[in-house]
mmCIF file of C-alpha atoms in Angstrom:
data_model
loop_
_atom_site.group_PDB
_atom_site.id
_atom_site.type_symbol
_atom_site.label_atom_id
_atom_site.label_comp_id
_atom_site.label_asym_id
_atom_site.label_seq_id
_atom_site.Cartn_x
_atom_site.Cartn_y
_atom_site.Cartn_z
ATOM 1 C CA MET A 1 -24.824 -118.691 14.421
ATOM 2 C CA ALA A 2 -26.273 -122.312 15.263
ATOM 3 C CA ASN A 3 -22.696 -124.414 14.525
ATOM 4 C CA ILE A 4 -20.516 -121.514 17.046
ATOM 5 C CA SER A 5 -19.457 -122.627 20.578
ATOM 6 C CA PRO A 6 -20.024 -120.557 23.771
ATOM 7 C CA VAL A 7 -15.900 -119.679 23.209
ATOM 8 C CA GLU A 8 -16.089 -117.987 19.474
ATOM 9 C CA TYR A 9 -19.140 -117.012 20.660
ATOM 10 C CA ASN A 10 -17.100 -114.818 23.247
ATOM 11 C CA ILE A 11 -14.501 -113.365 21.013
ATOM 12 C CA LEU A 12 -16.685 -112.513 18.638
ATOM 13 C CA LEU A 13 -18.183 -110.093 21.013
ATOM 14 C CA ASP A 14 -15.108 -108.265 21.927
ATOM 15 C CA CYS A 15 -14.206 -107.541 18.056
ATOM 16 C CA VAL A 16 -17.750 -105.349 18.820
ATOM 17 C CA PRO A 17 -16.153 -101.858 18.724
ATOM 18 C CA PRO A 18 -17.465 -99.593 21.831
ATOM 19 C CA VAL A 19 -19.789 -97.480 21.808
ATOM 20 C CA ARG A 20 -18.613 -94.109 22.027
ATOM 21 C CA SER A 21 -21.755 -91.695 22.296
ATOM 22 C CA MET A 22 -25.023 -92.645 21.704
ATOM 23 C CA LYS A 23 -26.074 -89.393 20.708
ATOM 24 C CA LYS A 24 -23.516 -89.850 17.579
ATOM 25 C CA THR A 25 -24.598 -93.606 16.983
ATOM 26 C CA PRO A 26 -27.557 -94.465 16.531
ATOM 27 C CA PHE A 27 -28.468 -98.206 17.344
ATOM 28 C CA GLN A 28 -27.123 -100.749 14.963
ATOM 29 C CA PRO A 29 -27.570 -104.323 15.141
ATOM 30 C CA LEU A 30 -23.639 -105.400 15.798
ATOM 31 C CA SER A 31 -20.632 -106.318 13.414
ATOM 32 C CA CYS A 32 -21.303 -110.079 14.481
ATOM 33 C CA ASP A 33 -24.179 -110.377 12.649
ATOM 34 C CA ILE A 34 -23.645 -109.017 10.536
ATOM 35 C CA MET A 35 -19.552 -110.721 9.786
ATOM 36 C CA SER A 36 -19.941 -113.620 7.525
ATOM 37 C CA GLU A 37 -18.819 -117.249 7.926
ATOM 38 C CA GLU A 38 -15.647 -117.004 6.728
ATOM 39 C CA ARG A 39 -14.544 -114.559 8.771
ATOM 40 C CA VAL A 40 -15.952 -116.190 11.835
ATOM 41 C CA LYS A 41 -14.006 -119.215 10.503
ATOM 42 C CA LYS A 42 -10.665 -117.767 9.555
ATOM 43 C CA VAL A 43 -10.744 -116.401 13.341
ATOM 44 C CA ALA A 44 -11.632 -120.002 14.666
ATOM 45 C CA ASN A 45 -8.653 -121.165 12.957
ATOM 46 C CA GLY A 46 -6.490 -118.395 14.164
ATOM 47 C CA LYS A 47 -5.659 -116.943 10.668
ATOM 48 C CA ILE A 48 -6.932 -113.776 11.819
ATOM 49 C CA ASN A 49 -5.385 -112.014 14.888
ATOM 50 C CA ILE A 50 -8.024 -110.273 16.784
ATOM 51 C CA ASN A 51 -5.675 -108.685 19.056
ATOM 52 C CA ILE A 52 -3.634 -106.424 15.881
ATOM 53 C CA GLU A 53 -6.999 -105.440 14.116
ATOM 54 C CA MET A 54 -7.938 -104.197 17.741
ATOM 55 C CA LYS A 55 -4.158 -102.358 17.549
ATOM 56 C CA ARG A 56 -5.219 -100.861 14.333
ATOM 57 C CA LYS A 57 -8.335 -99.728 15.228
ATOM 58 C CA ARG A 58 -6.968 -98.050 18.481
ATOM 59 C CA ASP A 59 -4.390 -96.482 16.306
ATOM 60 C CA VAL A 60 -7.149 -95.453 13.649
ATOM 61 C CA ASP A 61 -9.821 -94.317 16.567
ATOM 62 C CA GLU A 62 -6.107 -92.216 18.214
ATOM 63 C CA GLN A 63 -5.321 -90.900 14.508
ATOM 64 C CA GLY A 64 -8.926 -89.253 14.576
ATOM 65 C CA ASN A 65 -9.327 -88.238 17.754
ATOM 66 C CA LYS A 66 -5.922 -86.504 17.012
ATOM 67 C CA GLN A 67 -7.934 -85.561 13.828
ATOM 68 C CA LYS A 68 -10.775 -84.135 15.612
ATOM 69 C CA LYS A 69 -8.576 -82.385 18.027
ATOM 70 C CA VAL A 70 -6.390 -80.366 15.194
ATOM 71 C CA HIS A 71 -9.835 -79.470 13.755
ATOM 72 C CA PHE A 72 -10.801 -78.128 16.943
ATOM 73 C CA GLN A 73 -7.785 -76.037 17.885
ATOM 74 C CA ASN A 74 -8.236 -74.632 14.239
ATOM 75 C CA ILE A 75 -12.225 -73.520 14.997
ATOM 76 C CA MET A 76 -10.870 -72.433 18.030
ATOM 77 C CA THR A 77 -7.868 -70.284 16.550
ATOM 78 C CA ARG A 78 -9.962 -69.351 14.069
ATOM 79 C CA GLU A 79 -12.518 -67.596 16.379
ATOM 80 C CA GLU A 80 -9.656 -66.081 18.456
ATOM 81 C CA GLN A 81 -8.292 -64.523 14.867
ATOM 82 C CA GLU A 82 -11.822 -63.089 14.950
ATOM 83 C CA LYS A 83 -11.244 -62.118 18.008
ATOM 84 C CA LYS A 84 -8.189 -60.300 17.746
ATOM 85 C CA LYS A 85 -9.477 -58.799 14.418
ATOM 86 C CA GLU A 86 -11.804 -57.226 16.254
ATOM 87 C CA GLU A 87 -9.871 -56.247 19.096
ATOM 88 C CA LYS A 88 -7.704 -54.202 16.339
ATOM 89 C CA LYS A 89 -10.525 -52.527 14.731
ATOM 90 C CA LYS A 90 -11.859 -51.102 17.737
ATOM 91 C CA LYS A 91 -8.267 -50.007 18.469
ATOM 92 C CA LYS A 92 -7.948 -48.511 15.328
ATOM 93 C CA LYS A 93 -11.729 -46.544 16.134
ATOM 94 C CA GLU A 94 -10.368 -45.425 19.282
ATOM 95 C CA GLU A 95 -7.255 -44.160 17.759
ATOM 96 C CA ARG A 96 -9.243 -42.302 15.341
ATOM 97 C CA LYS A 97 -11.676 -40.651 17.247
ATOM 98 C CA LYS A 98 -8.391 -39.648 19.854
ATOM 99 C CA LYS A 99 -6.788 -38.207 16.253
ATOM 100 C CA LYS A 100 -10.296 -36.414 15.380
ATOM 101 C CA LYS A 101 -10.124 -35.127 19.015
ATOM 102 C CA GLU A 102 -6.891 -33.884 19.049
ATOM 103 C CA LYS A 103 -7.491 -32.495 15.818
ATOM 104 C CA LYS A 104 -10.024 -30.226 16.794
ATOM 105 C CA LYS A 105 -8.518 -28.668 19.835
ATOM 106 C CA LYS A 106 -5.360 -28.122 17.368
ATOM 107 C CA MET A 107 -7.765 -26.118 15.335
ATOM 108 C CA ARG A 108 -9.755 -24.519 17.889
ATOM 109 C CA GLU A 109 -6.070 -23.501 18.819
ATOM 110 C CA GLU A 110 -5.107 -22.234 15.637
ATOM 111 C CA LYS A 111 -8.098 -20.107 15.684
ATOM 112 C CA LYS A 112 -7.981 -18.767 19.005
ATOM 113 C CA LYS A 113 -4.111 -17.783 17.964
ATOM 114 C CA LYS A 114 -5.635 -16.444 14.654
ATOM 115 C CA LYS A 115 -8.210 -14.168 17.218
ATOM 116 C CA LYS A 116 -5.497 -12.963 18.731
ATOM 117 C CA GLU A 117 -3.771 -11.909 15.832
ATOM 118 C CA GLU A 118 -5.865 -10.415 14.454
ATOM 119 C CA LYS A 119 -7.057 -8.326 17.073
ATOM 120 C CA LYS A 120 -3.656 -7.260 17.777
ATOM 121 C CA ASP A 121 -3.033 -6.256 13.879
ATOM 122 C CA LYS A 122 -6.138 -3.893 14.577
ATOM 123 C CA LYS A 123 -4.931 -2.946 17.028
ATOM 124 C CA LYS A 124 -1.675 -2.177 15.268
ATOM 125 C CA LYS A 125 -3.888 -0.363 13.231
ATOM 126 C CA LYS A 126 -5.609 1.778 14.757
ATOM 127 C CA ALA A 127 -2.174 3.001 16.580
ATOM 128 C CA GLU A 128 -0.536 3.754 12.653
ATOM 129 C CA LYS A 129 -3.450 5.349 12.045
ATOM 130 C CA LYS A 130 -3.051 7.596 15.187
ATOM 131 C CA LYS A 131 0.108 8.461 14.273
ATOM 132 C CA LYS A 132 -0.261 9.497 11.006
ATOM 133 C CA LYS A 133 -3.123 11.509 11.747
ATOM 134 C CA LYS A 134 -0.784 13.033 14.357
ATOM 135 C CA GLU A 135 1.336 13.296 11.958
ATOM 136 C CA GLU A 136 -0.535 15.319 9.356
ATOM 137 C CA LYS A 137 -1.391 17.917 11.946
ATOM 138 C CA LYS A 138 1.712 18.076 12.879
ATOM 139 C CA LYS A 139 2.578 18.765 8.899
ATOM 140 C CA ALA A 140 -0.192 20.989 9.055
ATOM 141 C CA GLU A 141 0.600 22.913 11.966
ATOM 142 C CA THR A 142 3.958 23.008 10.146
ATOM 143 C CA ARG A 143 2.671 24.399 6.812
ATOM 144 C CA LYS A 144 1.220 27.950 8.824
ATOM 145 C CA ARG A 145 5.036 28.463 10.049
ATOM 146 C CA PRO A 146 7.566 30.403 7.910
ATOM 147 C CA LEU A 147 10.082 27.218 6.526
ATOM 148 C CA SER A 148 13.337 27.795 6.506
ATOM 149 C CA MET A 149 15.404 27.552 2.889
ATOM 150 C CA GLU A 150 18.299 25.543 4.598
ATOM 151 C CA GLY A 151 17.839 22.403 2.266
ATOM 152 C CA TYR A 152 17.366 23.899 -0.957
ATOM 153 C CA THR A 153 20.266 23.714 -3.986
ATOM 154 C CA LYS A 154 21.979 26.748 -4.896
ATOM 155 C CA LEU A 155 22.280 28.318 -8.730
ATOM 156 C CA GLU A 156 24.749 28.433 -10.755
ATOM 157 C CA GLU A 157 26.492 30.860 -12.186
ATOM 158 C CA GLY A 158 24.787 32.267 -15.727
ATOM 159 C CA GLY A 159 20.979 30.642 -14.161
ATOM 160 C CA ASN A 160 21.576 27.071 -14.489
ATOM 161 C CA ILE A 161 20.063 24.919 -12.140
ATOM 162 C CA GLN A 162 20.970 22.162 -10.446
ATOM 163 C CA LYS A 163 18.737 19.389 -11.104
ATOM 164 C CA ARG A 164 17.130 18.024 -7.127
ATOM 165 C CA PRO A 165 14.128 15.460 -6.455
ATOM 166 C CA CYS A 166 10.831 17.952 -6.626
ATOM 167 C CA LEU A 167 8.215 17.980 -3.333
ATOM 168 C CA GLU A 168 5.818 15.150 -3.450
ATOM 169 C CA GLU A 169 2.322 16.986 -4.574
ATOM 170 C CA LYS A 170 -0.870 17.457 -2.153
ATOM 171 C CA ARG A 171 -4.077 17.485 -3.932
ATOM 172 C CA PRO A 172 -6.627 20.405 -2.996
ATOM 173 C CA LEU A 173 -10.124 18.933 -1.781
ATOM 174 C CA GLN A 174 -12.245 18.468 -4.182
ATOM 175 C CA LEU A 175 -15.337 20.817 -3.543
ATOM 176 C CA ARG A 176 -18.766 22.688 -5.541
ATOM 177 C CA VAL A 177 -19.258 26.160 -6.735
ATOM 178 C CA THR A 178 -21.776 26.087 -4.270
ATOM 179 C CA SER A 179 -19.435 25.477 -1.151
ATOM 180 C CA TYR A 180 -18.642 29.230 -1.454
ATOM 181 C CA SER A 181 -19.537 32.551 -0.831
ATOM 182 C CA THR A 182 -18.520 35.177 -3.240
ATOM 183 C CA HIS A 183 -18.051 39.031 -1.520
ATOM 184 C CA ALA A 184 -16.508 41.531 -3.973
ATOM 185 C CA VAL A 185 -13.762 41.678 -7.045
ATOM 186 C CA LEU A 186 -9.983 41.327 -6.170
ATOM 187 C CA GLY A 187 -8.480 41.880 -9.652
ATOM 188 C CA HIS A 188 -8.631 41.003 -13.285
ATOM 189 C CA GLY A 189 -6.225 39.633 -15.779
ATOM 190 C CA GLY A 190 -5.775 37.884 -18.245
ATOM 191 C CA PHE A 191 -7.025 34.971 -17.538
ATOM 192 C CA GLY A 192 -9.746 35.750 -15.140
ATOM 193 C CA THR A 193 -11.132 37.221 -12.361
ATOM 194 C CA VAL A 194 -10.109 37.184 -8.533
ATOM 195 C CA MET A 195 -12.925 37.239 -6.409
ATOM 196 C CA LEU A 196 -13.118 37.578 -1.971
ATOM 197 C CA ALA A 197 -15.102 34.472 -0.807
ATOM 198 C CA THR A 198 -15.736 32.579 2.031
ATOM 199 C CA CYS A 199 -16.616 29.175 2.867
ATOM 200 C CA SER A 200 -20.144 27.908 4.471
ATOM 201 C CA ASN A 201 -18.487 25.719 6.750
ATOM 202 C CA LYS A 202 -15.458 28.204 7.551
ATOM 203 C CA SER A 203 -15.481 31.907 8.543
ATOM 204 C CA GLN A 204 -12.037 32.442 7.095
ATOM 205 C CA PRO A 205 -11.883 34.618 3.895
ATOM 206 C CA VAL A 206 -10.481 32.946 0.401
ATOM 207 C CA ALA A 207 -8.917 33.983 -2.753
ATOM 208 C CA MET A 208 -10.993 32.112 -6.025
ATOM 209 C CA LYS A 209 -9.043 32.746 -8.660
ATOM 210 C CA VAL A 210 -12.124 32.146 -12.139
ATOM 211 C CA ILE A 211 -10.724 31.016 -15.386
ATOM 212 C CA HIS A 212 -12.483 30.577 -18.452
ATOM 213 C CA LYS A 213 -12.446 26.869 -20.088
ATOM 214 C CA ALA A 214 -12.254 27.981 -23.357
ATOM 215 C CA GLU A 215 -8.893 29.343 -24.559
ATOM 216 C CA ASN A 216 -6.906 27.920 -20.971
ATOM 217 C CA ARG A 217 -7.201 24.505 -20.804
ATOM 218 C CA ARG A 218 -3.749 23.928 -20.835
ATOM 219 C CA SER A 219 -2.353 26.768 -18.318
ATOM 220 C CA ILE A 220 -5.083 26.055 -15.472
ATOM 221 C CA ALA A 221 -3.407 22.207 -15.382
ATOM 222 C CA LYS A 222 -0.160 23.782 -14.921
ATOM 223 C CA GLU A 223 -1.564 26.390 -12.627
ATOM 224 C CA VAL A 224 -2.846 23.776 -10.120
ATOM 225 C CA ARG A 225 0.168 21.241 -10.315
ATOM 226 C CA LEU A 226 2.645 24.330 -9.132
ATOM 227 C CA LEU A 227 -0.005 25.433 -6.627
ATOM 228 C CA ARG A 228 0.169 22.018 -5.045
ATOM 229 C CA MET A 229 3.760 22.198 -5.328
ATOM 230 C CA ALA A 230 4.103 25.116 -4.013
ATOM 231 C CA SER A 231 2.771 24.584 -0.603
ATOM 232 C CA GLY A 232 6.067 23.292 0.533
ATOM 233 C CA CYS A 233 7.127 26.640 0.720
ATOM 234 C CA PRO A 234 5.670 30.050 2.935
ATOM 235 C CA PHE A 235 7.030 32.335 0.336
ATOM 236 C CA LEU A 236 4.394 31.090 -2.360
ATOM 237 C CA CYS A 237 1.011 31.459 -2.671
ATOM 238 C CA HIS A 238 -0.833 27.894 -2.014
ATOM 239 C CA ALA A 239 -3.980 26.275 -3.103
ATOM 240 C CA HIS A 240 -6.935 25.247 -0.648
ATOM 241 C CA ALA A 241 -9.061 23.584 -3.086
ATOM 242 C CA ALA A 242 -9.687 23.295 -7.065
ATOM 243 C CA PHE A 243 -12.754 22.345 -8.780
ATOM 244 C CA GLN A 244 -14.925 23.219 -12.442
ATOM 245 C CA THR A 245 -18.481 23.561 -13.646
ATOM 246 C CA LYS A 246 -18.669 23.550 -17.561
ATOM 247 C CA LEU A 247 -17.948 27.100 -18.945
ATOM 248 C CA ALA A 248 -14.853 27.743 -15.551
ATOM 249 C CA ALA A 249 -12.541 26.333 -13.645
ATOM 250 C CA CYS A 250 -12.074 27.227 -9.880
ATOM 251 C CA ILE A 251 -8.991 28.243 -7.999
ATOM 252 C CA VAL A 252 -9.723 28.482 -4.384
ATOM 253 C CA MET A 253 -6.177 29.950 -3.294
ATOM 254 C CA GLU A 254 -5.075 31.574 0.563
ATOM 255 C CA TYR A 255 -6.186 35.024 0.542
ATOM 256 C CA ALA A 256 -3.666 37.914 1.243
ATOM 257 C CA SER A 257 -5.384 40.620 3.320
ATOM 258 C CA GLY A 258 -2.109 43.076 2.414
ATOM 259 C CA ASN A 259 -2.578 43.585 -1.217
ATOM 260 C CA SER A 260 0.009 43.839 -3.615
ATOM 261 C CA LEU A 261 3.138 44.961 -3.681
ATOM 262 C CA GLU A 262 2.233 47.889 -5.963
ATOM 263 C CA LYS A 263 -0.466 48.692 -4.429
ATOM 264 C CA PHE A 264 1.071 48.814 -1.378
ATOM 265 C CA ILE A 265 3.551 51.408 -2.509
ATOM 266 C CA LYS A 266 1.167 53.861 -4.348
ATOM 267 C CA ARG A 267 -0.621 53.939 -0.987
ATOM 268 C CA THR A 268 2.401 54.394 1.167
ATOM 269 C CA GLY A 269 5.174 55.491 -1.168
ATOM 270 C CA LYS A 270 8.746 54.971 -1.847
ATOM 271 C CA LEU A 271 10.075 51.844 0.858
ATOM 272 C CA LYS A 272 12.737 52.146 3.703
ATOM 273 C CA MET A 273 15.983 49.782 2.811
ATOM 274 C CA ASP A 274 14.785 47.385 5.937
ATOM 275 C CA ALA A 275 11.807 47.363 4.404
ATOM 276 C CA ILE A 276 13.250 46.499 0.882
ATOM 277 C CA THR A 277 15.875 44.313 2.487
ATOM 278 C CA PHE A 278 13.136 42.365 4.038
ATOM 279 C CA TYR A 279 10.749 41.796 0.996
ATOM 280 C CA THR A 280 14.013 41.132 -1.045
ATOM 281 C CA ALA A 281 15.063 38.439 1.344
ATOM 282 C CA GLU A 282 11.509 36.188 0.984
ATOM 283 C CA ILE A 283 11.438 36.698 -2.545
ATOM 284 C CA ILE A 284 14.788 35.480 -4.023
ATOM 285 C CA CYS A 285 13.718 32.488 -1.092
ATOM 286 C CA GLY A 286 10.483 32.055 -3.257
ATOM 287 C CA LEU A 287 12.410 31.662 -6.053
ATOM 288 C CA GLN A 288 15.340 29.640 -5.685
ATOM 289 C CA PHE A 289 12.576 27.633 -4.320
ATOM 290 C CA LEU A 290 10.869 27.086 -7.431
ATOM 291 C CA HIS A 291 13.807 27.864 -9.398
ATOM 292 C CA ALA A 292 15.737 24.223 -7.430
ATOM 293 C CA ASN A 293 12.119 21.786 -8.916
ATOM 294 C CA GLY A 294 12.577 23.176 -12.254
ATOM 295 C CA ILE A 295 10.788 26.100 -12.340
ATOM 296 C CA VAL A 296 10.975 29.946 -14.085
ATOM 297 C CA HIS A 297 7.742 31.921 -12.822
ATOM 298 C CA ARG A 298 8.816 34.588 -16.693
ATOM 299 C CA ASP A 299 6.574 36.648 -15.231
ATOM 300 C CA ILE A 300 7.872 38.309 -11.697
ATOM 301 C CA LYS A 301 6.244 42.318 -11.197
ATOM 302 C CA LEU A 302 5.314 44.328 -8.273
ATOM 303 C CA ASP A 303 0.623 42.916 -8.918
ATOM 304 C CA ASN A 304 2.476 39.298 -8.881
ATOM 305 C CA ILE A 305 3.515 39.935 -5.196
ATOM 306 C CA LEU A 306 0.767 39.887 -2.599
ATOM 307 C CA LEU A 307 1.485 40.685 1.411
ATOM 308 C CA THR A 308 -0.314 38.316 4.339
ATOM 309 C CA GLY A 309 -1.598 40.325 7.091
ATOM 310 C CA GLU A 310 1.394 39.617 9.111
ATOM 311 C CA GLY A 311 3.357 41.898 6.356
ATOM 312 C CA HIS A 312 4.909 38.353 4.345
ATOM 313 C CA ILE A 313 5.774 38.082 0.294
ATOM 314 C CA LYS A 314 3.393 35.399 -1.049
ATOM 315 C CA ILE A 315 4.401 35.219 -5.022
ATOM 316 C CA ALA A 316 0.923 34.623 -7.394
ATOM 317 C CA ASP A 317 0.006 33.813 -10.547
ATOM 318 C CA PHE A 318 2.198 31.045 -12.100
ATOM 319 C CA GLY A 319 0.113 30.628 -15.252
ATOM 320 C CA VAL A 320 2.805 31.976 -17.687
ATOM 321 C CA ALA A 321 5.642 29.765 -16.067
ATOM 322 C CA VAL A 322 7.577 27.086 -17.532
ATOM 323 C CA GLU A 323 7.772 24.070 -15.857
ATOM 324 C CA GLY A 324 11.371 21.361 -16.020
ATOM 325 C CA MET A 325 13.810 23.609 -16.752
ATOM 326 C CA PHE A 326 16.981 21.599 -14.891
ATOM 327 C CA GLY A 327 20.704 21.814 -16.143
ATOM 328 C CA GLN A 328 21.353 23.419 -20.021
ATOM 329 C CA LYS A 329 17.513 24.251 -20.897
ATOM 330 C CA LYS A 330 16.358 27.450 -21.908
ATOM 331 C CA VAL A 331 12.994 28.334 -23.346
ATOM 332 C CA VAL A 332 12.758 30.849 -26.356
ATOM 333 C CA GLY A 333 9.201 33.367 -26.196
ATOM 334 C CA LYS A 334 7.640 36.501 -24.650
ATOM 335 C CA ALA A 335 5.682 36.154 -21.785
ATOM 336 C CA GLY A 336 4.815 38.082 -19.110
ATOM 337 C CA THR A 337 4.731 42.328 -18.173
ATOM 338 C CA VAL A 338 6.617 43.810 -20.817
ATOM 339 C CA GLN A 339 8.756 46.579 -17.942
ATOM 340 C CA TYR A 340 9.532 43.323 -16.118
ATOM 341 C CA MET A 341 11.179 41.486 -19.463
ATOM 342 C CA ALA A 342 14.693 40.779 -19.620
ATOM 343 C CA PRO A 343 16.986 41.747 -22.815
ATOM 344 C CA GLU A 344 17.593 38.204 -24.547
ATOM 345 C CA VAL A 345 13.255 37.850 -23.684
ATOM 346 C CA LEU A 346 12.689 40.430 -25.706
ATOM 347 C CA GLN A 347 14.543 39.766 -28.431
ATOM 348 C CA ARG A 348 13.873 36.059 -28.694
ATOM 349 C CA ARG A 349 16.265 34.641 -27.907
ATOM 350 C CA GLY A 350 16.436 31.480 -24.788
ATOM 351 C CA TYR A 351 16.471 31.961 -22.026
ATOM 352 C CA ASP A 352 16.576 30.230 -18.056
ATOM 353 C CA ALA A 353 15.626 31.636 -14.878
ATOM 354 C CA GLY A 354 17.886 34.501 -15.105
ATOM 355 C CA ALA A 355 15.492 35.870 -16.592
ATOM 356 C CA ASP A 356 12.745 35.597 -13.332
ATOM 357 C CA TRP A 357 16.189 37.480 -11.557
ATOM 358 C CA TRP A 358 16.332 40.255 -13.999
ATOM 359 C CA SER A 359 12.827 40.601 -12.657
ATOM 360 C CA LEU A 360 13.442 40.996 -9.435
ATOM 361 C CA GLY A 361 16.513 43.622 -10.260
ATOM 362 C CA ILE A 362 13.292 45.747 -11.610
ATOM 363 C CA VAL A 363 10.883 44.996 -8.687
ATOM 364 C CA ILE A 364 13.722 46.261 -6.188
ATOM 365 C CA CYS A 365 14.599 49.442 -8.153
ATOM 366 C CA LYS A 366 10.363 49.934 -8.084
ATOM 367 C CA MET A 367 10.251 49.542 -4.737
ATOM 368 C CA ALA A 368 12.698 52.036 -4.132
ATOM 369 C CA THR A 369 11.981 55.071 -6.461
ATOM 370 C CA GLY A 370 9.174 53.606 -8.006
ATOM 371 C CA MET A 371 9.823 53.928 -11.666
ATOM 372 C CA THR A 372 12.590 51.766 -13.976
ATOM 373 C CA PRO A 373 16.326 51.753 -13.705
ATOM 374 C CA PHE A 374 15.943 52.333 -17.686
ATOM 375 C CA THR A 375 15.259 55.276 -19.325
ATOM 376 C CA SER A 376 14.849 54.344 -22.504
ATOM 377 C CA SER A 377 16.167 51.325 -24.665
ATOM 378 C CA VAL A 378 16.563 47.857 -21.918
ATOM 379 C CA ILE A 379 18.648 46.121 -25.479
ATOM 380 C CA HIS A 380 20.961 49.112 -25.196
ATOM 381 C CA ASP A 381 21.034 51.091 -22.440
ATOM 382 C CA GLU A 382 22.593 50.014 -19.504
ATOM 383 C CA PRO A 383 20.243 50.585 -15.841
ATOM 384 C CA LEU A 384 20.760 53.514 -13.524
ATOM 385 C CA PHE A 385 20.754 52.043 -10.162
ATOM 386 C CA PRO A 386 19.311 54.563 -7.047
ATOM 387 C CA LYS A 387 22.240 55.544 -4.827
ATOM 388 C CA CYS A 388 19.880 55.611 -1.536
ATOM 389 C CA LEU A 389 20.327 51.389 -1.412
ATOM 390 C CA GLY A 390 22.464 49.336 0.493
ATOM 391 C CA ALA A 391 25.943 48.181 -0.182
ATOM 392 C CA GLU A 392 24.305 44.419 -0.764
ATOM 393 C CA ILE A 393 20.875 45.507 -2.507
ATOM 394 C CA LYS A 394 23.655 46.958 -5.101
ATOM 395 C CA ASP A 395 25.802 44.392 -5.129
ATOM 396 C CA LEU A 396 23.043 42.367 -5.786
ATOM 397 C CA LEU A 397 21.416 44.355 -8.683
ATOM 398 C CA HIS A 398 25.008 44.796 -10.557
ATOM 399 C CA LYS A 399 24.388 40.724 -10.366
ATOM 400 C CA VAL A 400 20.773 40.330 -11.868
ATOM 401 C CA GLY A 401 21.615 43.548 -13.920
ATOM 402 C CA THR A 402 24.410 42.680 -16.298
ATOM 403 C CA ARG A 403 23.793 40.849 -19.904
ATOM 404 C CA THR A 404 25.626 37.864 -18.252
ATOM 405 C CA ARG A 405 23.680 38.175 -14.825
ATOM 406 C CA VAL A 406 24.601 36.036 -12.382
ATOM 407 C CA CYS A 407 21.758 34.526 -10.120
ATOM 408 C CA PRO A 408 21.935 34.865 -6.325
#
């Protein structure tokens, strides 16, 4: 340092870089103190251009500043990106919350709609039940009245039947023996006993038929089925209830207070022509209903034709009836009462609904004369019809009384 002139010393001072901040750069000795003597000589001789070096340093400083600026900018952009991400997250959360609220609202609205629909359905069901009850009441009322026979199918010649759909069967009420109290015996038969009874809940009398189950299980089931079907015709005996015990089956039927035609004729004697035609017409209506549903009674007689208190006919006792008699189908075998049997039944040949019409002819003759139209043999003799009968009844008897009978 002693050999350097004052001018050179000033030049060296210019080479010292300015301090930017005391915090970043601690107090250090100047670079001129560290500079070697060779460098000083080069500067003095002009070999080193200080201005060029200063420019280089300035360029370096500027580049460093630029890099720092870029670095700071990158830092700022990261922060902004993070802020943007946070804002996006917040927006997404808010959107999710909104969606959840909307879903909840929709669910509430749907629940309200469902409740309203359920209320409407309940109201509709109640209204339908009321309508059904009203219809049932109307049907019950119409059953009590005499029904028209216009819709029944006609029978073909020779007793054959045109098949038609059977009526819907309505089951009688299931009750017990203790529900009824018996008062008197109305009659006895081969299948059981018929008694006068009343229900504990009602004062209206009924007829209770008690049948032993040991030997008549099939006939009991068949008779119950036919009584159910008979509810569609006012000229057939109807059933109110059916139940059983260990030994017997009980069928509760409507009570015909006028007793049977047999007892009525014994009490009053021969019937007048008006009464004969009236009863015959109602019996024909009942038989047409049975035959249209494929049923042959096989035991039409005065004992099985009952009279109501109003004077109408009720055909009863379906114990020996046959089902499914449609078309050309025939049945073989004796059934019923001998006085009323048709010749083909007695000869054990195949027969159909014509056997019932033959029995009706015997019933008509007994109503008019109190006797059968045959004197000796049903098979060989021709029937003798009473002269007091009208032309229509005689024509009917000639149709049903011939060997090749035509059904009315």
